[in-house]
PDB file of C-alpha atoms and ligand atoms in Angstrom:
ATOM      1  CA  MET A   1     -17.694  25.577   3.650  1.00 92.00           C
ATOM      2  CA  SER A   2     -14.852  23.056   3.649  1.00 97.00           C
ATOM      3  CA  LEU A   3     -11.280  24.056   4.508  1.00 98.00           C
ATOM      4  CA  LEU A   4     -10.179  23.211   0.967  1.00 98.00           C
ATOM      5  CA  GLU A   5     -12.468  23.257  -2.050  1.00 98.00           C
ATOM      6  CA  VAL A   6     -11.187  22.238  -5.453  1.00 98.00           C
ATOM      7  CA  GLU A   7     -13.587  22.715  -8.349  1.00 98.00           C
ATOM      8  CA  HIS A   8     -13.134  21.486 -11.896  1.00 98.00           C
ATOM      9  CA  LEU A   9      -9.363  21.823 -11.664  1.00 98.00           C
ATOM     10  CA  THR A  10      -7.369  21.147 -14.823  1.00 98.00           C
ATOM     11  CA  LYS A  11      -3.673  21.392 -15.666  1.00 98.00           C
ATOM     12  CA  ASN A  12      -2.505  20.821 -19.208  1.00 98.00           C
ATOM     13  CA  PHE A  13       1.127  20.323 -20.166  1.00 97.00           C
ATOM     14  CA  GLY A  14       1.075  20.721 -23.932  1.00 94.00           C
ATOM     15  CA  GLY A  15      -1.385  18.096 -25.138  1.00 93.00           C
ATOM     16  CA  LEU A  16      -1.412  16.196 -21.847  1.00 97.00           C
ATOM     17  CA  SER A  17      -4.033  16.821 -19.161  1.00 97.00           C
ATOM     18  CA  ALA A  18      -2.009  15.883 -16.063  1.00 98.00           C
ATOM     19  CA  VAL A  19      -4.951  16.962 -13.893  1.00 98.00           C
ATOM     20  CA  ALA A  20      -8.356  16.849 -15.567  1.00 98.00           C
ATOM     21  CA  ASN A  21     -11.520  18.383 -14.136  1.00 98.00           C
ATOM     22  CA  VAL A  22     -10.825  17.392 -10.510  1.00 98.00           C
ATOM     23  CA  THR A  23     -13.430  18.331  -7.910  1.00 98.00           C
ATOM     24  CA  LEU A  24     -12.600  17.516  -4.299  1.00 98.00           C
ATOM     25  CA  SER A  25     -13.077  18.993  -0.845  1.00 98.00           C
ATOM     26  CA  VAL A  26     -11.186  18.473   2.402  1.00 98.00           C
ATOM     27  CA  GLU A  27     -12.608  19.228   5.845  1.00 98.00           C
ATOM     28  CA  ALA A  28     -10.517  20.864   8.571  1.00 97.00           C
ATOM     29  CA  ASP A  29     -10.305  17.681  10.642  1.00 95.00           C
ATOM     30  CA  GLU A  30      -9.808  15.134   7.881  1.00 98.00           C
ATOM     31  CA  ILE A  31      -7.051  12.829   6.705  1.00 98.00           C
ATOM     32  CA  VAL A  32      -7.564  12.225   2.997  1.00 98.00           C
ATOM     33  CA  GLY A  33      -5.552   9.815   0.874  1.00 98.00           C
ATOM     34  CA  LEU A  34      -4.676  10.537  -2.740  1.00 98.00           C
ATOM     35  CA  ILE A  35      -3.813   7.398  -4.654  1.00 96.00           C
ATOM     36  CA  GLY A  36      -3.467   6.296  -8.247  1.00 95.00           C
ATOM     37  CA  PRO A  37      -1.005   4.670 -10.643  1.00 93.00           C
ATOM     38  CA  ASN A  38       2.316   6.345 -11.573  1.00 94.00           C
ATOM     39  CA  GLY A  39       1.739   9.440 -13.674  1.00 96.00           C
ATOM     40  CA  ALA A  40      -1.907   9.765 -12.551  1.00 97.00           C
ATOM     41  CA  GLY A  41      -1.395  13.441 -11.651  1.00 98.00           C
ATOM     42  CA  LYS A  42      -1.091  13.222  -7.856  1.00 98.00           C
ATOM     43  CA  THR A  43       2.026  15.379  -7.476  1.00 98.00           C
ATOM     44  CA  THR A  44       0.752  17.796 -10.128  1.00 98.00           C
ATOM     45  CA  LEU A  45      -2.425  18.228  -8.073  1.00 98.00           C
ATOM     46  CA  PHE A  46      -0.272  19.056  -5.002  1.00 98.00           C
ATOM     47  CA  ASN A  47       1.727  21.504  -7.129  1.00 98.00           C
ATOM     48  CA  LEU A  48      -1.488  23.249  -8.166  1.00 98.00           C
ATOM     49  CA  LEU A  49      -2.767  23.364  -4.578  1.00 98.00           C
ATOM     50  CA  THR A  50       0.486  24.867  -3.284  1.00 97.00           C
ATOM     51  CA  GLY A  51       0.917  27.552  -5.970  1.00 97.00           C
ATOM     52  CA  VAL A  52       3.787  25.901  -7.857  1.00 97.00           C
ATOM     53  CA  TYR A  53       1.757  25.915 -11.093  1.00 97.00           C
ATOM     54  CA  PRO A  54      -1.198  28.071 -12.047  1.00 97.00           C
ATOM     55  CA  PRO A  55      -4.147  25.910 -13.106  1.00 98.00           C
ATOM     56  CA  THR A  56      -5.205  25.851 -16.753  1.00 98.00           C
ATOM     57  CA  GLU A  57      -8.803  25.917 -15.534  1.00 98.00           C
ATOM     58  CA  GLY A  58     -10.729  25.613 -12.306  1.00 98.00           C
ATOM     59  CA  LYS A  59     -10.972  27.005  -8.825  1.00 98.00           C
ATOM     60  CA  ILE A  60      -9.090  26.444  -5.574  1.00 98.00           C
ATOM     61  CA  THR A  61     -10.531  27.913  -2.389  1.00 98.00           C
ATOM     62  CA  PHE A  62      -8.559  27.512   0.822  1.00 98.00           C
ATOM     63  CA  ALA A  63      -9.971  28.799   4.110  1.00 97.00           C
ATOM     64  CA  GLY A  64     -12.271  31.043   2.093  1.00 97.00           C
ATOM     65  CA  ASN A  65      -9.448  32.482  -0.055  1.00 97.00           C
ATOM     66  CA  ASP A  66      -9.117  32.081  -3.801  1.00 97.00           C
ATOM     67  CA  VAL A  67      -5.553  30.728  -3.984  1.00 97.00           C
ATOM     68  CA  ALA A  68      -5.358  29.595  -7.611  1.00 96.00           C
ATOM     69  CA  LYS A  69      -3.224  32.535  -8.714  1.00 93.00           C
ATOM     70  CA  LEU A  70      -1.054  32.957  -5.625  1.00 97.00           C
ATOM     71  CA  ALA A  71       2.685  32.272  -5.418  1.00 96.00           C
ATOM     72  CA  PRO A  72       3.889  29.341  -3.282  1.00 96.00           C
ATOM     73  CA  TYR A  73       5.022  31.578  -0.394  1.00 94.00           C
ATOM     74  CA  GLN A  74       1.624  33.301  -0.313  1.00 95.00           C
ATOM     75  CA  VAL A  75      -0.190  29.975  -0.210  1.00 97.00           C
ATOM     76  CA  ALA A  76       2.175  28.806   2.549  1.00 95.00           C
ATOM     77  CA  MET A  77       1.458  31.908   4.604  1.00 94.00           C
ATOM     78  CA  LEU A  78      -2.277  31.184   4.466  1.00 96.00           C
ATOM     79  CA  GLY A  79      -1.591  27.887   6.226  1.00 97.00           C
ATOM     80  CA  VAL A  80      -0.621  25.328   3.605  1.00 97.00           C
ATOM     81  CA  GLY A  81       2.363  23.094   4.377  1.00 96.00           C
ATOM     82  CA  ARG A  82       3.878  20.342   2.281  1.00 97.00           C
ATOM     83  CA  THR A  83       6.626  17.808   1.877  1.00 96.00           C
ATOM     84  CA  PHE A  84       8.107  16.672  -1.429  1.00 94.00           C
ATOM     85  CA  GLN A  85       8.294  13.341  -3.230  1.00 92.00           C
ATOM     86  CA  ASN A  86      12.066  13.876  -3.408  1.00 92.00           C
ATOM     87  CA  ILE A  87      13.275  15.108  -0.029  1.00 90.00           C
ATOM     88  CA  ARG A  88      14.131  18.805  -0.042  1.00 93.00           C
ATOM     89  CA  LEU A  89      15.962  19.573   3.182  1.00 94.00           C
ATOM     90  CA  PHE A  90      18.732  22.118   3.675  1.00 94.00           C
ATOM     91  CA  LYS A  91      21.382  19.409   3.570  1.00 94.00           C
ATOM     92  CA  ASP A  92      24.202  21.451   5.081  1.00 94.00           C
ATOM     93  CA  LEU A  93      22.158  22.845   7.951  1.00 96.00           C
ATOM     94  CA  THR A  94      21.704  20.930  11.162  1.00 97.00           C
ATOM     95  CA  VAL A  95      18.507  19.104  11.991  1.00 98.00           C
ATOM     96  CA  LEU A  96      17.610  21.883  14.452  1.00 97.00           C
ATOM     97  CA  GLU A  97      18.345  24.654  11.932  1.00 95.00           C
ATOM     98  CA  ASN A  98      16.132  22.974   9.340  1.00 96.00           C
ATOM     99  CA  VAL A  99      13.180  23.391  11.695  1.00 96.00           C
ATOM    100  CA  MET A 100      14.233  26.866  12.872  1.00 94.00           C
ATOM    101  CA  VAL A 101      14.143  28.333   9.364  1.00 90.00           C
ATOM    102  CA  ALA A 102      10.503  27.330   9.079  1.00 89.00           C
ATOM    103  CA  LEU A 103       9.303  28.819  12.366  1.00 86.00           C
ATOM    104  CA  HIS A 104       6.911  31.698  12.017  1.00 63.00           C
ATOM    105  CA  PRO A 105       8.705  34.937  12.956  1.00 61.00           C
ATOM    106  CA  THR A 106       6.042  35.862  15.504  1.00 54.00           C
ATOM    107  CA  ASN A 107       7.167  39.349  16.535  1.00 52.00           C
ATOM    108  CA  SER A 108       9.835  39.954  13.961  1.00 58.00           C
ATOM    109  CA  ASN A 109      11.456  43.352  13.976  1.00 64.00           C
ATOM    110  CA  LEU A 110      13.909  43.917  11.177  1.00 66.00           C
ATOM    111  CA  LEU A 111      15.883  46.604  13.007  1.00 67.00           C
ATOM    112  CA  THR A 112      16.287  44.345  16.030  1.00 66.00           C
ATOM    113  CA  SER A 113      17.722  41.674  13.742  1.00 67.00           C
ATOM    114  CA  ILE A 114      20.032  43.958  11.780  1.00 73.00           C
ATOM    115  CA  LEU A 115      21.454  45.695  14.825  1.00 75.00           C
ATOM    116  CA  ARG A 116      21.554  42.496  16.848  1.00 72.00           C
ATOM    117  CA  LEU A 117      19.709  44.264  19.690  1.00 74.00           C
ATOM    118  CA  PRO A 118      19.061  42.215  22.849  1.00 74.00           C
ATOM    119  CA  GLY A 119      15.645  41.225  21.509  1.00 75.00           C
ATOM    120  CA  TYR A 120      17.405  39.461  18.621  1.00 76.00           C
ATOM    121  CA  TYR A 121      19.201  36.956  20.810  1.00 80.00           C
ATOM    122  CA  GLN A 122      16.097  36.471  22.872  1.00 81.00           C
ATOM    123  CA  ARG A 123      14.119  35.638  19.754  1.00 81.00           C
ATOM    124  CA  ILE A 124      16.763  33.211  18.506  1.00 83.00           C
ATOM    125  CA  ALA A 125      16.676  31.488  21.898  1.00 86.00           C
ATOM    126  CA  GLN A 126      12.884  31.272  21.710  1.00 86.00           C
ATOM    127  CA  GLN A 127      13.043  29.837  18.197  1.00 88.00           C
ATOM    128  CA  GLU A 128      15.656  27.320  19.264  1.00 92.00           C
ATOM    129  CA  ALA A 129      13.452  26.198  22.133  1.00 93.00           C
ATOM    130  CA  ALA A 130      10.404  25.931  19.865  1.00 93.00           C
ATOM    131  CA  ALA A 131      12.366  23.975  17.240  1.00 95.00           C
ATOM    132  CA  LEU A 132      13.711  21.635  19.896  1.00 96.00           C
ATOM    133  CA  LYS A 133      10.213  21.022  21.200  1.00 96.00           C
ATOM    134  CA  MET A 134       9.135  20.116  17.673  1.00 96.00           C
ATOM    135  CA  LEU A 135      12.093  17.721  17.349  1.00 98.00           C
ATOM    136  CA  GLU A 136      11.133  16.103  20.661  1.00 97.00           C
ATOM    137  CA  PHE A 137       7.667  15.416  19.318  1.00 97.00           C
ATOM    138  CA  PHE A 138       9.262  13.675  16.331  1.00 97.00           C
ATOM    139  CA  ASP A 139      11.821  11.803  18.419  1.00 96.00           C
ATOM    140  CA  LEU A 140      14.665  13.635  16.708  1.00 97.00           C
ATOM    141  CA  ALA A 141      15.893  15.816  19.587  1.00 97.00           C
ATOM    142  CA  ASP A 142      19.030  13.728  20.133  1.00 98.00           C
ATOM    143  CA  LYS A 143      19.956  14.403  16.476  1.00 98.00           C
ATOM    144  CA  ALA A 144      19.443  18.189  16.712  1.00 97.00           C
ATOM    145  CA  ALA A 145      23.094  19.089  16.173  1.00 97.00           C
ATOM    146  CA  ILE A 146      23.968  16.798  13.273  1.00 97.00           C
ATOM    147  CA  LYS A 147      23.793  17.749   9.612  1.00 98.00           C
ATOM    148  CA  ALA A 148      20.455  16.915   7.992  1.00 97.00           C
ATOM    149  CA  SER A 149      22.218  14.969   5.232  1.00 96.00           C
ATOM    150  CA  ASN A 150      23.728  12.649   7.858  1.00 97.00           C
ATOM    151  CA  LEU A 151      20.349  11.455   9.096  1.00 96.00           C
ATOM    152  CA  PRO A 152      19.193   8.036   7.944  1.00 94.00           C
ATOM    153  CA  TYR A 153      16.809   8.354   4.993  1.00 92.00           C
ATOM    154  CA  GLY A 154      13.633   7.551   6.945  1.00 93.00           C
ATOM    155  CA  GLN A 155      14.430  10.221   9.513  1.00 95.00           C
ATOM    156  CA  GLN A 156      15.083  12.779   6.770  1.00 96.00           C
ATOM    157  CA  ARG A 157      11.520  12.199   5.630  1.00 96.00           C
ATOM    158  CA  VAL A 158      10.270  12.700   9.194  1.00 96.00           C
ATOM    159  CA  LEU A 159      12.352  15.875   9.543  1.00 97.00           C
ATOM    160  CA  GLU A 160      10.715  17.248   6.421  1.00 97.00           C
ATOM    161  CA  ILE A 161       7.335  16.746   8.077  1.00 97.00           C
ATOM    162  CA  ALA A 162       8.585  18.468  11.258  1.00 97.00           C
ATOM    163  CA  ARG A 163       9.786  21.432   9.224  1.00 96.00           C
ATOM    164  CA  ALA A 164       6.466  21.712   7.389  1.00 96.00           C
ATOM    165  CA  LEU A 165       4.584  21.640  10.706  1.00 96.00           C
ATOM    166  CA  ALA A 166       6.788  24.347  12.208  1.00 94.00           C
ATOM    167  CA  MET A 167       5.012  26.779   9.896  1.00 93.00           C
ATOM    168  CA  LYS A 168       1.793  25.985  11.763  1.00 94.00           C
ATOM    169  CA  PRO A 169      -0.206  24.969   8.702  1.00 96.00           C
ATOM    170  CA  LYS A 170      -3.949  24.331   8.716  1.00 98.00           C
ATOM    171  CA  ILE A 171      -3.438  21.669   6.073  1.00 98.00           C
ATOM    172  CA  LEU A 172      -0.458  19.458   5.372  1.00 98.00           C
ATOM    173  CA  PHE A 173       0.223  17.811   2.016  1.00 98.00           C
ATOM    174  CA  LEU A 174       2.520  14.801   2.250  1.00 98.00           C
ATOM    175  CA  ASP A 175       3.881  13.455  -1.052  1.00 97.00           C
ATOM    176  CA  GLU A 176       4.759   9.793  -0.540  1.00 97.00           C
ATOM    177  CA  PRO A 177       5.981  10.114   3.054  1.00 96.00           C
ATOM    178  CA  ALA A 178       6.722   6.372   3.305  1.00 96.00           C
ATOM    179  CA  ALA A 179       8.721   6.161   0.067  1.00 93.00           C
ATOM    180  CA  GLY A 180      12.044   4.442   0.712  1.00 90.00           C
ATOM    181  CA  MET A 181      11.120   3.485   4.275  1.00 92.00           C
ATOM    182  CA  ASN A 182      11.468  -0.060   5.584  1.00 92.00           C
ATOM    183  CA  PRO A 183       8.342  -1.812   6.977  1.00 93.00           C
ATOM    184  CA  ASN A 184       9.284  -0.892  10.530  1.00 94.00           C
ATOM    185  CA  GLU A 185       9.702   2.802   9.669  1.00 93.00           C
ATOM    186  CA  THR A 186       6.436   2.721   7.710  1.00 95.00           C
ATOM    187  CA  ASN A 187       4.627   1.333  10.779  1.00 95.00           C
ATOM    188  CA  GLU A 188       6.059   4.094  12.927  1.00 95.00           C
ATOM    189  CA  LEU A 189       5.061   6.675  10.331  1.00 96.00           C
ATOM    190  CA  THR A 190       1.488   5.368  10.360  1.00 97.00           C
ATOM    191  CA  GLN A 191       1.282   6.045  14.121  1.00 96.00           C
ATOM    192  CA  LEU A 192       3.072   9.365  13.698  1.00 97.00           C
ATOM    193  CA  ILE A 193       0.586  10.651  11.116  1.00 98.00           C
ATOM    194  CA  ARG A 194      -2.275   9.886  13.516  1.00 97.00           C
ATOM    195  CA  LYS A 195      -0.418  11.610  16.363  1.00 97.00           C
ATOM    196  CA  ILE A 196       0.280  14.708  14.222  1.00 97.00           C
ATOM    197  CA  HIS A 197      -3.374  14.892  13.264  1.00 97.00           C
ATOM    198  CA  GLN A 198      -4.457  14.753  16.917  1.00 96.00           C
ATOM    199  CA  GLU A 199      -1.813  17.012  18.469  1.00 96.00           C
ATOM    200  CA  PHE A 200      -1.667  19.716  15.819  1.00 96.00           C
ATOM    201  CA  GLY A 201      -5.300  19.634  14.717  1.00 96.00           C
ATOM    202  CA  VAL A 202      -4.177  19.826  11.105  1.00 98.00           C
ATOM    203  CA  ALA A 203      -5.946  18.467   8.029  1.00 98.00           C
ATOM    204  CA  ILE A 204      -3.734  16.038   6.110  1.00 98.00           C
ATOM    205  CA  VAL A 205      -3.770  14.997   2.472  1.00 98.00           C
ATOM    206  CA  LEU A 206      -1.324  12.243   1.691  1.00 98.00           C
ATOM    207  CA  ILE A 207      -0.154  10.665  -1.520  1.00 98.00           C
ATOM    208  CA  GLU A 208       1.028   7.150  -0.884  1.00 95.00           C
ATOM    209  CA  HIS A 209       1.628   3.904  -2.713  1.00 92.00           C
ATOM    210  CA  ASP A 210       1.720   1.914   0.550  1.00 93.00           C
ATOM    211  CA  MET A 211      -1.912   0.773   0.667  1.00 92.00           C
ATOM    212  CA  SER A 212      -1.869  -0.504   4.247  1.00 92.00           C
ATOM    213  CA  LEU A 213      -0.778   2.952   5.465  1.00 95.00           C
ATOM    214  CA  VAL A 214      -3.421   4.714   3.369  1.00 96.00           C
ATOM    215  CA  MET A 215      -6.226   2.363   4.386  1.00 95.00           C
ATOM    216  CA  GLU A 216      -5.272   2.608   8.055  1.00 95.00           C
ATOM    217  CA  VAL A 217      -5.024   6.379   8.516  1.00 97.00           C
ATOM    218  CA  CYS A 218      -7.374   7.948   5.943  1.00 98.00           C
ATOM    219  CA  GLN A 219     -11.025   8.742   6.528  1.00 97.00           C
ATOM    220  CA  ARG A 220     -11.561   9.241   2.792  1.00 98.00           C
ATOM    221  CA  ILE A 221      -9.578   8.336  -0.268  1.00 97.00           C
ATOM    222  CA  CYS A 222      -9.522   9.960  -3.688  1.00 98.00           C
ATOM    223  CA  VAL A 223      -8.354   7.775  -6.571  1.00 97.00           C
ATOM    224  CA  LEU A 224      -6.888   9.484  -9.621  1.00 97.00           C
ATOM    225  CA  GLU A 225      -6.318   7.893 -13.018  1.00 95.00           C
ATOM    226  CA  TYR A 226      -5.063   9.797 -16.064  1.00 96.00           C
ATOM    227  CA  GLY A 227      -5.628  13.039 -14.162  1.00 98.00           C
ATOM    228  CA  ARG A 228      -9.294  12.320 -13.508  1.00 98.00           C
ATOM    229  CA  VAL A 229     -11.074  11.380 -10.300  1.00 98.00           C
ATOM    230  CA  LEU A 230     -11.944   7.711 -10.579  1.00 96.00           C
ATOM    231  CA  LYS A 231     -13.510   7.417  -7.128  1.00 97.00           C
ATOM    232  CA  ILE A 232     -13.827   9.258  -3.818  1.00 97.00           C
ATOM    233  CA  GLY A 233     -14.983   7.285  -0.812  1.00 97.00           C
ATOM    234  CA  THR A 234     -14.135   5.583   2.463  1.00 97.00           C
ATOM    235  CA  PRO A 235     -11.245   3.086   2.420  1.00 96.00           C
ATOM    236  CA  GLN A 236     -13.811   0.284   2.336  1.00 95.00           C
ATOM    237  CA  GLU A 237     -15.704   1.785  -0.614  1.00 96.00           C
ATOM    238  CA  VAL A 238     -12.519   2.383  -2.558  1.00 95.00           C
ATOM    239  CA  GLN A 239     -11.107  -1.073  -1.907  1.00 92.00           C
ATOM    240  CA  ASN A 240     -14.272  -2.749  -3.150  1.00 93.00           C
ATOM    241  CA  ASP A 241     -14.783  -0.573  -6.222  1.00 94.00           C
ATOM    242  CA  PRO A 242     -14.450  -2.625  -9.441  1.00 93.00           C
ATOM    243  CA  GLN A 243     -13.073   0.357 -11.417  1.00 91.00           C
ATOM    244  CA  VAL A 244     -10.397   0.991  -8.794  1.00 91.00           C
ATOM    245  CA  ILE A 245      -9.443  -2.668  -8.746  1.00 90.00           C
ATOM    246  CA  ALA A 246      -9.215  -2.602 -12.549  1.00 87.00           C
ATOM    247  CA  ALA A 247      -7.041   0.534 -12.532  1.00 83.00           C
ATOM    248  CA  TYR A 248      -4.591  -1.102 -10.159  1.00 77.00           C
ATOM    249  CA  LEU A 249      -4.656  -4.662 -11.359  1.00 63.00           C
ATOM    250  CA  GLY A 250      -5.330  -3.974 -15.031  1.00 62.00           C
ATOM    251  CA  GLY A 251      -8.270  -6.376 -15.084  1.00 51.00           C
ATOM    252  CA  ASP A 252     -11.800  -5.813 -16.358  1.00 48.00           C
ATOM    253  CA  ALA A 253     -14.058  -3.585 -14.294  1.00 43.00           C
TER     254      ALA A 253
HETATM  255  N1  ATP B 301       6.284  20.125 -15.420  1.00 75.51           N
HETATM  256  C1  ATP B 301       5.792  19.193 -16.236  1.00 75.51           C
HETATM  257  N2  ATP B 301       5.841  19.318 -17.580  1.00 75.51           N
HETATM  258  C2  ATP B 301       5.322  18.390 -18.406  1.00 75.51           C
HETATM  259  N3  ATP B 301       4.715  17.265 -17.953  1.00 75.51           N
HETATM  260  C3  ATP B 301       4.618  17.078 -16.648  1.00 75.51           C
HETATM  261  C4  ATP B 301       5.140  18.013 -15.698  1.00 75.51           C
HETATM  262  N4  ATP B 301       4.894  17.567 -14.439  1.00 75.51           N
HETATM  263  C5  ATP B 301       4.260  16.397 -14.588  1.00 75.51           C
HETATM  264  N5  ATP B 301       4.093  16.090 -15.885  1.00 75.51           N
HETATM  265  C6  ATP B 301       3.401  14.913 -16.434  1.00 75.51           C
HETATM  266  O1  ATP B 301       2.117  14.885 -15.875  1.00 75.51           O
HETATM  267  C7  ATP B 301       1.725  13.539 -15.568  1.00 75.51           C
HETATM  268  C8  ATP B 301       1.393  13.415 -14.103  1.00 75.51           C
HETATM  269  O2  ATP B 301       2.605  13.493 -13.358  1.00 75.51           O
HETATM  270  P1  ATP B 301       2.647  13.501 -11.783  1.00 75.51           P
HETATM  271  O3  ATP B 301       4.052  13.690 -11.380  1.00 75.51           O
HETATM  272  O4  ATP B 301       1.645  14.460 -11.274  1.00 75.51           O
HETATM  273  O5  ATP B 301       2.151  12.009 -11.459  1.00 75.51           O
HETATM  274  P2  ATP B 301       2.080  11.237 -10.079  1.00 75.51           P
HETATM  275  O6  ATP B 301       0.684  10.720  -9.956  1.00 75.51           O
HETATM  276  O7  ATP B 301       2.607  12.067  -8.985  1.00 75.51           O
HETATM  277  O8  ATP B 301       3.041   9.993 -10.373  1.00 75.51           O
HETATM  278  P3  ATP B 301       4.074   9.208  -9.413  1.00 75.51           P
HETATM  279  O9  ATP B 301       3.238   8.205  -8.629  1.00 75.51           O
HETATM  280  O10 ATP B 301       4.986   8.512 -10.352  1.00 75.51           O
HETATM  281  O11 ATP B 301       4.763  10.206  -8.534  1.00 75.51           O
HETATM  282  C9  ATP B 301       2.859  12.647 -16.027  1.00 75.51           C
HETATM  283  O12 ATP B 301       2.569  12.183 -17.306  1.00 75.51           O
HETATM  284  C10 ATP B 301       4.051  13.587 -16.038  1.00 75.51           C
HETATM  285  O13 ATP B 301       5.020  13.185 -16.967  1.00 75.51           O
HETATM  286 MG1   MG B 302       4.209  11.946  -7.725  1.00 75.51          MG
END
């Protein structure tokens, strides 16, 4: 069984099928690209897979669990992490705090927290150390104390990835991680995605309009058009597919 199995998934908004009969699987060690023209249903598919919307029809199985009717926090706790097309950081918290809030409370004890028993401070110190380690991996440690909103835009995107990873997900959904980045930042992100995949052993599904990034890091690519799967294949297969070329260039298939 694959880590993620999506079967005949559909989401209707009124008369519009934003996601239409999508069947797709993702293995535990894969990086899969999700591409398609604007409005193709990419973000809606992420929203279905992370519990933001209930599907109109279809099945989502993650790590053997039926997750189609779960709330976002329940899906997250099963090991699903994500970033958003529009950055959603805690703008007034520091860079370090943004990662700390996402760390799994490993041996949380409510009474210890409420009464501020010695264990409380110890746990905060442990979380701080773990968050700092995460920031080091992302080359953000020297920015730990500044407000998230004061980071340059590209680094805010990277911080969002760091925060998602702090929850120790088994799969990470990245919605246009390179959006708004300059070519240099996009190059660095390409390397970073590979490094994350290796170091954290996490499956990654990424939506991206930057084709060079997608073609370079993804083992498989799924192309959506009008909510439907147009093609699933290797980067080479997708690039050479006449229907895909037509969808992007508007020519005849
Ligand atoms: N909550 C909603 N209510 C109604 N329609 C919606 C909703 N969310 C998305 N849609 C519509 O569903 C379609 C797919 O949108 P979606 O955001 O998933 O596309 P996308 O592939 O992520 O596009 P983009 O590349 O521009 O981000 C669009 O026509 C959009 O207007
Ligand atoms: Mg989108």
